Short mmCIF file of C-alpha atoms in Angstrom, two decimals:
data_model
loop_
_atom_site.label_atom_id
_atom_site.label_comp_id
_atom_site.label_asym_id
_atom_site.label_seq_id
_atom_site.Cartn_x
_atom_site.Cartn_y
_atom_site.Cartn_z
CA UNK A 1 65.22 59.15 -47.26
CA UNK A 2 65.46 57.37 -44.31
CA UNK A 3 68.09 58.26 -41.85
CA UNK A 4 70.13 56.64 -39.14
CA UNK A 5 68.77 58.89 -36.34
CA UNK A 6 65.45 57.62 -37.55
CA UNK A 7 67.03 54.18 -36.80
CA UNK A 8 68.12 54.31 -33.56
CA UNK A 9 65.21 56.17 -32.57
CA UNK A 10 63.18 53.09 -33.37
CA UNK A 11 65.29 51.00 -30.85
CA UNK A 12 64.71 53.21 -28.07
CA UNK A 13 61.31 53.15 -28.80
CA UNK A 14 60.30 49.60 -29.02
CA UNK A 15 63.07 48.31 -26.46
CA UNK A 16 60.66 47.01 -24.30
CA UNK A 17 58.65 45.27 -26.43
CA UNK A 18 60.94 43.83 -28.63
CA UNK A 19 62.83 40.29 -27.74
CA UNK A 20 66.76 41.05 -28.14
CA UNK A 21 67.22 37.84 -30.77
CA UNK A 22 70.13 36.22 -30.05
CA UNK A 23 73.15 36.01 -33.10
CA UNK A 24 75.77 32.66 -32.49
CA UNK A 25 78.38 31.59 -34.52
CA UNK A 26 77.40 27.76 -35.57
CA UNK A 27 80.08 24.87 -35.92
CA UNK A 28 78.69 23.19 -37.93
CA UNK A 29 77.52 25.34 -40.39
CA UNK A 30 80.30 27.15 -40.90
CA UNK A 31 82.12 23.52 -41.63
CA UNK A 32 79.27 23.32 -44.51
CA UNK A 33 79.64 26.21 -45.88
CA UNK A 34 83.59 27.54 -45.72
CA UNK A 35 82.65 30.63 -43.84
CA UNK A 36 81.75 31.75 -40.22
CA UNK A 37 78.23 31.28 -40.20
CA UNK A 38 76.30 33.39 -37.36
CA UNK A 39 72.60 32.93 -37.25
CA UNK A 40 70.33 36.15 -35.96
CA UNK A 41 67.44 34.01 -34.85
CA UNK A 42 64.49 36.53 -35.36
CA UNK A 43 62.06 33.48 -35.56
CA UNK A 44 62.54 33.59 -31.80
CA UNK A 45 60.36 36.92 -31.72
CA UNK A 46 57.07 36.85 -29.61
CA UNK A 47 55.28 36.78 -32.90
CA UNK A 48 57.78 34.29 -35.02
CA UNK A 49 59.18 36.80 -36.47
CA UNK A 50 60.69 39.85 -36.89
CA UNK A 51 57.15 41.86 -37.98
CA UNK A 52 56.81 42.97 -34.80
CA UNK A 53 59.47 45.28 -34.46
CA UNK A 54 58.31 47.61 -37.34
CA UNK A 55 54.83 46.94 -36.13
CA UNK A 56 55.48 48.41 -32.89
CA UNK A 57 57.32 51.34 -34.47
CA UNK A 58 54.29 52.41 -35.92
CA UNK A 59 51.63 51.96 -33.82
CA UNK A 60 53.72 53.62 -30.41
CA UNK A 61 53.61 56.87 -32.93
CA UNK A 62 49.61 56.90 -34.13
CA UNK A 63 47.83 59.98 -32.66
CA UNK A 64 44.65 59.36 -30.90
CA UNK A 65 41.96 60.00 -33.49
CA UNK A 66 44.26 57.34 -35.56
CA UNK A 67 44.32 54.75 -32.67
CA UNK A 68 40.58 55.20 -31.77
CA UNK A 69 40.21 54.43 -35.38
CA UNK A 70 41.70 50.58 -34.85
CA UNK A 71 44.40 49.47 -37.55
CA UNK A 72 44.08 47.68 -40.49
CA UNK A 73 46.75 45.71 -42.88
CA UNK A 74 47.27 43.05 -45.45
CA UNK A 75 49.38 40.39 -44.75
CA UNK A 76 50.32 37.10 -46.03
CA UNK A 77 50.79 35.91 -42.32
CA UNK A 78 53.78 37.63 -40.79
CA UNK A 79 52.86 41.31 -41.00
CA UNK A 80 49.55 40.72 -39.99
CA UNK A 81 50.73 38.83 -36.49
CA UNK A 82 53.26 41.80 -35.56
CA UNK A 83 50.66 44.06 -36.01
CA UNK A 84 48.16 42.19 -34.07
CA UNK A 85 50.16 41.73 -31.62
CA UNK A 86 51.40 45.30 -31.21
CA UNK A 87 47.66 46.29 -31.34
CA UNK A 88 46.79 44.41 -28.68
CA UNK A 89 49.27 45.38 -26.15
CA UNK A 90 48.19 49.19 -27.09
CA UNK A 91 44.56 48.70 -26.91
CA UNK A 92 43.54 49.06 -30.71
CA UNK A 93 41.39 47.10 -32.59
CA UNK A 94 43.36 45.17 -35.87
CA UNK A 95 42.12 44.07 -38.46
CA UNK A 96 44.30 41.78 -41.01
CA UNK A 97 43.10 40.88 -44.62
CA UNK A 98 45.18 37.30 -45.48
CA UNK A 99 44.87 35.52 -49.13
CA UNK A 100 43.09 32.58 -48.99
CA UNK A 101 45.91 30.20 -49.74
CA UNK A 102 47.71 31.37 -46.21
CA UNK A 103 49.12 28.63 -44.31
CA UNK A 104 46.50 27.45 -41.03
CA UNK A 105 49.22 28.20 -38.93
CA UNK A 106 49.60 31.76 -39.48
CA UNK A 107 45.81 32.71 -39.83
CA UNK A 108 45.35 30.99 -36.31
CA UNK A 109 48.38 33.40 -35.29
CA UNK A 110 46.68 36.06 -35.98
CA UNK A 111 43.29 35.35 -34.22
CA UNK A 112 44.93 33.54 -31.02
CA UNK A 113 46.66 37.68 -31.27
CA UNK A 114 43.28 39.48 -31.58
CA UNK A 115 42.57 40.12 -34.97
CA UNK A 116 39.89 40.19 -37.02
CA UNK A 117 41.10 38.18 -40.00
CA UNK A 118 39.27 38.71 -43.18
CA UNK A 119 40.58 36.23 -45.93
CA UNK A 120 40.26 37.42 -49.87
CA UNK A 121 42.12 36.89 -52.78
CA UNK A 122 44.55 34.46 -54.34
CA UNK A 123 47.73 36.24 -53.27
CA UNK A 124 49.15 39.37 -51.45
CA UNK A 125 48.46 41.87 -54.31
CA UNK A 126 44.46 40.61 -54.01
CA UNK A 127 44.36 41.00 -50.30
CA UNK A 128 46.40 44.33 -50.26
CA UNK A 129 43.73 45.64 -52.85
CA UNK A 130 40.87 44.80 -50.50
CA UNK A 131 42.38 46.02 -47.90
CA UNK A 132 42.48 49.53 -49.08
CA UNK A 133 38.72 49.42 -49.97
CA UNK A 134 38.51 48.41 -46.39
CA UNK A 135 40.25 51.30 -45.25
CA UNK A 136 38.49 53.92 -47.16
CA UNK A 137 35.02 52.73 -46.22
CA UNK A 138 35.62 52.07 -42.59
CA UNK A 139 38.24 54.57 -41.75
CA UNK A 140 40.73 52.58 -40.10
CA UNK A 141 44.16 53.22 -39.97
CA UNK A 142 45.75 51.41 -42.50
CA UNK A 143 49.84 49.98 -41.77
CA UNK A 144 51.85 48.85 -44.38
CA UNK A 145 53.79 45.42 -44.76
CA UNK A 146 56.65 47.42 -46.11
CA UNK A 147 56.51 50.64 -47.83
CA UNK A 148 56.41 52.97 -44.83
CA UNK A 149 59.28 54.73 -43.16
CA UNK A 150 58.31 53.86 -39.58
CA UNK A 151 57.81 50.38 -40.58
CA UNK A 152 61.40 50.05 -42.35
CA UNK A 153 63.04 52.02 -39.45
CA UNK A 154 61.59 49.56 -36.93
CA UNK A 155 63.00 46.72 -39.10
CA UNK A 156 66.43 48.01 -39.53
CA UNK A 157 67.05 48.23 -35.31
CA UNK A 158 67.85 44.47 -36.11
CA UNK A 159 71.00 45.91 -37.93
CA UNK A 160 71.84 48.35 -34.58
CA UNK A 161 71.69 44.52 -32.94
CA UNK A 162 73.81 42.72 -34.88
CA UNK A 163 76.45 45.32 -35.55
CA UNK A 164 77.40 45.04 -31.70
CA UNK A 165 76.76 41.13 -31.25
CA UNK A 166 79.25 40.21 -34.18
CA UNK A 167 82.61 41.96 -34.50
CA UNK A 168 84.27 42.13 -37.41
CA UNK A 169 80.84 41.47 -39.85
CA UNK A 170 81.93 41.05 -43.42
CA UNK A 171 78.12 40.26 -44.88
CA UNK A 172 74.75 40.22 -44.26
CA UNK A 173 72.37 37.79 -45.96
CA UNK A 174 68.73 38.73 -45.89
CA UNK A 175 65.53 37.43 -47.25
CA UNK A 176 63.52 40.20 -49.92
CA UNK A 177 59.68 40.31 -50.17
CA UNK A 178 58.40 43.55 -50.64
CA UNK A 179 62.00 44.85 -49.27
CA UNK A 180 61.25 46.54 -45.88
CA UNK A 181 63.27 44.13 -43.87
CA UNK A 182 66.47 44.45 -46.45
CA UNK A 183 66.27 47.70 -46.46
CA UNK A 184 66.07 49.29 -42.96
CA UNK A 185 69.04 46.29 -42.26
CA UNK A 186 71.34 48.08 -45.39
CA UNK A 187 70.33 51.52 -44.39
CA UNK A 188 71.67 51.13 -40.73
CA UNK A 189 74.86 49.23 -41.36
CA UNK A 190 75.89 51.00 -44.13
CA UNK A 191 75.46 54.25 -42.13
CA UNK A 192 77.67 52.35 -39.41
CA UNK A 193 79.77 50.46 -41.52
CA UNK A 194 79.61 51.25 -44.89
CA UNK A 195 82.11 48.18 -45.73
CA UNK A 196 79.97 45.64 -44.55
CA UNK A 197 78.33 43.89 -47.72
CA UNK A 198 74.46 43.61 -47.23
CA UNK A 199 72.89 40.43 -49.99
CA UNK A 200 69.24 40.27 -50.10
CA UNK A 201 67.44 36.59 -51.07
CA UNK A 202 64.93 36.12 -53.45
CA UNK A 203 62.83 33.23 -54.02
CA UNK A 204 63.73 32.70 -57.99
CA UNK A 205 59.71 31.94 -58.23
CA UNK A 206 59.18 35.94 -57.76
CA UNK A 207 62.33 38.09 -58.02
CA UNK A 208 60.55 41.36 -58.06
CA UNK A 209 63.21 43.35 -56.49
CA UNK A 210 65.86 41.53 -58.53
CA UNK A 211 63.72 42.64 -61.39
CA UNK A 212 63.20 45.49 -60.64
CA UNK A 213 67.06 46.20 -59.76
CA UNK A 214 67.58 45.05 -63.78
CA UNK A 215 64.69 47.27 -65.21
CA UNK A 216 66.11 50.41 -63.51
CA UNK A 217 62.80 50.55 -62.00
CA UNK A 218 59.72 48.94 -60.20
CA UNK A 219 58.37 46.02 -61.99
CA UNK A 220 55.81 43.54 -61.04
CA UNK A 221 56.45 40.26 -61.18
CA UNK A 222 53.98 37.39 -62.01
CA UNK A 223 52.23 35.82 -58.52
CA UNK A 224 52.58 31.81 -58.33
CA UNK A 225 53.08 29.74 -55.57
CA UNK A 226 56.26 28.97 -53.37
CA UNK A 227 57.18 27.81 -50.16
CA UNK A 228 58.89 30.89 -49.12
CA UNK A 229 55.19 32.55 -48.80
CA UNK A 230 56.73 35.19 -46.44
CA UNK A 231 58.38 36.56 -49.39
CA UNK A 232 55.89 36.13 -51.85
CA UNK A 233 55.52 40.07 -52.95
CA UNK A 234 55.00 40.69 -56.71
CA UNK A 235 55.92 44.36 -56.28
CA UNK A 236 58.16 45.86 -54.14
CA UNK A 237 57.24 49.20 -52.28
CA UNK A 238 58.43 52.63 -54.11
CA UNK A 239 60.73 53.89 -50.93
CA UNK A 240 62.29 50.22 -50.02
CA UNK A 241 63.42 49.68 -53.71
CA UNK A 242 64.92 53.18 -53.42
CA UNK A 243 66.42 52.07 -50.38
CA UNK A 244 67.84 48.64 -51.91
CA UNK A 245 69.05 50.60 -54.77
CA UNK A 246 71.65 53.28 -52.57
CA UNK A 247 72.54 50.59 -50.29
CA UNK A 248 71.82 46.82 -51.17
CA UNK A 249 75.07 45.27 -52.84
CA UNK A 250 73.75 42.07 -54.54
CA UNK A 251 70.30 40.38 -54.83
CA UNK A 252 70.61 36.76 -55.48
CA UNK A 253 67.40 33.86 -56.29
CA UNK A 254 67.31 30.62 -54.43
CA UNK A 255 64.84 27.76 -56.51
CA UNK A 256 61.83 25.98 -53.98
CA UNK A 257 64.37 22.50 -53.43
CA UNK A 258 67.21 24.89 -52.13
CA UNK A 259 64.63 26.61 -49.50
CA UNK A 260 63.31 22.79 -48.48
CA UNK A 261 67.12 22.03 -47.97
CA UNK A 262 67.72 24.62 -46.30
CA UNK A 263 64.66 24.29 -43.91
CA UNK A 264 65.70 20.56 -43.21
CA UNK A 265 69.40 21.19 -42.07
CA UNK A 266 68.72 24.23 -39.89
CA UNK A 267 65.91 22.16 -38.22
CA UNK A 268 68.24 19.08 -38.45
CA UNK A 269 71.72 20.66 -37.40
CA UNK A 270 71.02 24.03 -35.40
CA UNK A 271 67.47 22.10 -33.94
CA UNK A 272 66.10 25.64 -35.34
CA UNK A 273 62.51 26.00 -36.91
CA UNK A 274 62.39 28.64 -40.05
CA UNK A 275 59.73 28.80 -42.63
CA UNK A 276 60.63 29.22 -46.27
CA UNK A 277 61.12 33.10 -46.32
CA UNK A 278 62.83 32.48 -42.95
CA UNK A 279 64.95 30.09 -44.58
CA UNK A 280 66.22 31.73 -47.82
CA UNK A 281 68.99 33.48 -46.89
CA UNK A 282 70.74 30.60 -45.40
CA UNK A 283 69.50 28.66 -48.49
CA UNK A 284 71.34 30.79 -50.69
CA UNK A 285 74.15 30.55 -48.02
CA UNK A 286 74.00 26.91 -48.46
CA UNK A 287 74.41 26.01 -52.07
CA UNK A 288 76.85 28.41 -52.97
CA UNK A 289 74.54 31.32 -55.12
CA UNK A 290 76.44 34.33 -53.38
CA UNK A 291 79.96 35.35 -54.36
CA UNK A 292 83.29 34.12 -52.33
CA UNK A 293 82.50 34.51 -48.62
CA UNK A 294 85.14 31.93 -47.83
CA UNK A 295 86.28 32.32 -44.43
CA UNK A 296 84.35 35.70 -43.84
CA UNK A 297 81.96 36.62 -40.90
CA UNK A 298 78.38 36.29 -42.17
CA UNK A 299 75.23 36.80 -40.32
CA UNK A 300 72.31 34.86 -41.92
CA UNK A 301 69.00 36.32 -40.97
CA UNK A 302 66.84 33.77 -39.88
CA UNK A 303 63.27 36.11 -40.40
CA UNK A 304 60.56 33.94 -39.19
CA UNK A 305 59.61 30.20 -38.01
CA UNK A 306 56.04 30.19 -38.74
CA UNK A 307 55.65 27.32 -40.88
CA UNK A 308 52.64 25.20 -41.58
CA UNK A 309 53.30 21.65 -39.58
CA UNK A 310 52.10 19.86 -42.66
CA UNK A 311 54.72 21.57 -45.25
CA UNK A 312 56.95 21.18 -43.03
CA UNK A 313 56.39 17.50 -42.79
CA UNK A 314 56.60 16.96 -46.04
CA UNK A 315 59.80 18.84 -46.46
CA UNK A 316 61.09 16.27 -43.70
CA UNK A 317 59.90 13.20 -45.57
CA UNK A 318 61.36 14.48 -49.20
CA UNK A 319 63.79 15.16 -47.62
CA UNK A 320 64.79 11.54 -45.84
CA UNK A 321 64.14 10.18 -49.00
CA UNK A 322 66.18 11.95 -51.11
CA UNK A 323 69.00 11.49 -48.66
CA UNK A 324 68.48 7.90 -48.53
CA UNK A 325 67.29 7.66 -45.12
CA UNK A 326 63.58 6.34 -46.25
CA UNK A 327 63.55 4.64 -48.81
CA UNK A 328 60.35 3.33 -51.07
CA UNK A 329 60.99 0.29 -53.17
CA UNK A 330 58.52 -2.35 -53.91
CA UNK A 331 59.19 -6.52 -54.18
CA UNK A 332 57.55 -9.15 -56.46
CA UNK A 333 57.05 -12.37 -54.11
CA UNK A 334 55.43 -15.69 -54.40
CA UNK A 335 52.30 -15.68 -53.19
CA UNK A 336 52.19 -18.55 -50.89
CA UNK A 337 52.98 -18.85 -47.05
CA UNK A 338 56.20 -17.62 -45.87
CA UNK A 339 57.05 -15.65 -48.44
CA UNK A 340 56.22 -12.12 -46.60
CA UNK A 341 58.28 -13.59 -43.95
CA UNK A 342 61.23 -14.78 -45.96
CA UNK A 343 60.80 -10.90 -47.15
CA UNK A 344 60.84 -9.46 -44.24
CA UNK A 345 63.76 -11.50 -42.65
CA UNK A 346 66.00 -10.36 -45.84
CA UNK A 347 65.10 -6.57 -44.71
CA UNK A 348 65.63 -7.16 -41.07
CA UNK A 349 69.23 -8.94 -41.37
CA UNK A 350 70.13 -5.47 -43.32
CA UNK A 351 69.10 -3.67 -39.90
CA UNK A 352 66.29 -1.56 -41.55
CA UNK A 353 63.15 -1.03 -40.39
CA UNK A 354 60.13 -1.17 -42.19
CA UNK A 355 58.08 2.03 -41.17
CA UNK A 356 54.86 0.94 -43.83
CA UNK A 357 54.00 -2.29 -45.81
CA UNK A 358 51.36 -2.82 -48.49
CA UNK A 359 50.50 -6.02 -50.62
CA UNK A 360 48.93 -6.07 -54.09
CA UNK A 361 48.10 -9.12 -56.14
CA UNK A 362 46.18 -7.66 -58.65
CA UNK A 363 48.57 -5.57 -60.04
CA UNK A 364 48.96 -5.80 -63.47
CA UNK A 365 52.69 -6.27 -63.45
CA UNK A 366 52.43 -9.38 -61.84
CA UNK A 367 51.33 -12.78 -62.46
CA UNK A 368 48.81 -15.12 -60.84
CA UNK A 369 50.93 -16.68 -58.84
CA UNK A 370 52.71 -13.41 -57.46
CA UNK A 371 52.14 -10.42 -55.44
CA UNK A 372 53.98 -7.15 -55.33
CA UNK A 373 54.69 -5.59 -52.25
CA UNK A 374 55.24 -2.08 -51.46
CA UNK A 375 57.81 -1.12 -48.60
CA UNK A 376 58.70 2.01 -46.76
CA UNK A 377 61.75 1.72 -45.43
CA UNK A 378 63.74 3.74 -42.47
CA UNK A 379 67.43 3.14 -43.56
CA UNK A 380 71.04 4.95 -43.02
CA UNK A 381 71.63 6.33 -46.01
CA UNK A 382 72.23 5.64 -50.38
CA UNK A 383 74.81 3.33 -49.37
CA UNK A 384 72.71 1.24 -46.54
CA UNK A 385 69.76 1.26 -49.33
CA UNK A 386 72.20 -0.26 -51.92
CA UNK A 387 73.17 -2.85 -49.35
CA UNK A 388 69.32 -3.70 -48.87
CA UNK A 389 68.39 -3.92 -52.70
CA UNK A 390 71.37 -6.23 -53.58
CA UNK A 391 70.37 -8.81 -51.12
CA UNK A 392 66.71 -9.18 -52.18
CA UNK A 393 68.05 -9.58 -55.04
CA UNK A 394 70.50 -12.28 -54.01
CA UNK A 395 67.66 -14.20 -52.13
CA UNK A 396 65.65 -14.06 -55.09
CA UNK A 397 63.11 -11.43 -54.95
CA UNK A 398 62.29 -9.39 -58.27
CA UNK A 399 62.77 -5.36 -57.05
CA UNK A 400 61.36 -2.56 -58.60
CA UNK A 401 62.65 0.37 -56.99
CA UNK A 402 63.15 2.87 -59.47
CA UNK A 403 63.40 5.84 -57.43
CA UNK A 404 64.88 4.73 -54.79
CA UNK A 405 67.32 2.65 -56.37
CA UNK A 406 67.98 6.07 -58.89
CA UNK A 407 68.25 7.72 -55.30
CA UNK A 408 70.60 5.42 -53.82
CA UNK A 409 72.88 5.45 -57.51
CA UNK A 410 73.17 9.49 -56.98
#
């Protein structure tokens, strides 16, 4: 069982190659969510995220014969960039087997870091598989996401930070894939301060640690898709569920619209960039699926920022538009001259700004003499799109807007 020594050992070890993430109370935040709110920003690692540190762990202990052999992983983006990262600063060849559904972002992480990036499979589980084959033909070394001592040690020297950057910790919140992170964190702060509560996050798309915490043992969960794809592990590793079991306190699910929420406002508010897995811990934070943290110290682990720019953008523009701030409503007008103008003077006396405008006179809704026109609108809020829709209305225009009226209504 992994032991504190082990631990603190690590941080000595990779010091210098490790980027002491910074952990600061946020204001605002904390005003959302009743408690003191502290954010350790491990997306702020060289790599995005915190991979590196177990990475490094590892690979500053291979022997020779094991580094001459070059190191091999699978990874569903994360993993594979702390390893290739660590490689490369030690001289070894590293090889990285990705599913094929990983976001651009993180496969071009991990060749801009040196890797040789082989993509197979539909999920972790497919890619883990094939990397094993890979192993035993080749030789290589192979390092595990999760489910290896040095690894989880390496991970838990995050715990040794926070412990002395936030006095007086009551919780810690951390997202659960295959469980290495959670449990190197719980196996260092309980060994320092047993009373601090440690509450892993699960996306409620693939619990497996939650369901495997129920079933008394490991069980594999189904693999689907999610947004938190840092987290996406349908089994969790034999020694971090042990782990989680002594020293984890609660595991708790978040759904996909709680992670995109969650994504937006730390983006929004803190100006801070997580990706879904990153995300999850605050999510759960955030709408209120732990237990009473009212007023307690809580440090949110923020595990990684590399998100795929077009995800993200849509999670920005569902986002807007569910808030109110763009909303999508389209307008029956005569169709004759003056009537997009008339239109568009209505819109512009309610101060919003049309970011996209479409006309369509053949739709079916319509009739000869009529054409429907579609608006995207930048606006202030439900209340602001409200205002909008009741004065087409009052100058005469037929709206359809059932979304964003149903939007504005909520």
């Amino acid at each position: 069982m992994l032991k504190l020594t082990e631990i603190q050992a690590a941080r000595e070890r990779i010091r210098d190659h490790v980027f002491l993430s910074p952990c600061a109370r946020s204001e605002t935040l904390s005003r959302m969510t009743g408690c003191q709110v502290y954010l350790k920003l491990e997306n702020l690692q060289m790599t995005g995220s915190f991979k590196e540190r177990g990475s490094f762990n590892k690979i500053l202990q291979l022997g020779s014969a094991e580094r001459a052999a070059g190191v091999i992983c699978a990874s569903a983006g994360n993993h594979g960039q702390g390893l290739a990262h660590a490689a490369r600063v030690s001289g070894i060849p590293a090889h990285v087997v990705m599913p094929d559904t990983t976001p651009l972002a993180k496969i071009r992480g991990n060749r801009e870091l040196g890797a040789n990036v082989i993509l197979h499979g539909n999920n972790y589980d497919e890619a883990y598989a094939h990397a094993i084959e890979l192993q035993q033909r080749h030789g290589y070394t192979f390092v595990h996401a999760f489910d290896d001592e040095q690894v989880i040690a390496g991970q838990g020297t995050i715990a040794l930070e926070l412990l002395e950057q936030v006095a007086g910790l009551d919780a810690v919140v951390v997202p659960v894939g295959g469980g290495g992170l959670i449990a190197g964190v719980a196996a260092a702060i309980k060994a320092l301060r047993p009373e601090v509560s440690v509450i892993g996050v699960e996306t409620e798309r693939m619990p497996a640690m939650l369901a495997s915490r129920r079933a008394g043992r490991i069980t594999r969960v189904d693999s689907v898709n999610t947004v938190a794809d840092g987290i996406s592990v349908a089994r969790v590793g034999t020694l971090t569920f042990e782990l989680a079991e002594r020293h984890v306190d609660d595991i708790v699910t978040v759904s996909e619209e709680e992670i995109a929420t969650a994504i937006l406002t730390l983006l929004e508010r803190e100006k801070t960039v997580a990706e879904g897995a990153g995300a999850a811990g605050f999510a759960a934070l955030l709408h209120g699926d732990i237990g009473d943290l009212a007023g307690k110290r809580v440090v949110v682990l923020i595990s990684g920022g590399n998100i795929d720019m077009n995800l993200l953008s849509r999670i920005i523009e569902r986002g807007l538009e569910r808030d109110g701030r763009i909303a999508n409503i389209r307008v029956v007008v005569r169709d004759r001259p003056g009537s997009m103008a008339e239109l568009t003077r209505v819109i512009a006396a309610c101060h919003a700004n049309i970011l996209q405008i479409a006309q369509n006179r053949h739709a079916n809704e319509v009739r000869l003499e009529e054409a429907e026109v579609e608006l995207a609108l930048e606006t202030r809020g439900r209340e602001h799109v409200r205002e909008i829709l009741g004065a087409l209305r009052d100058s005469g225009f037929e709206v359809r807007a059932p979304d964003s009226e149903a939007r504005a209504q909520g």
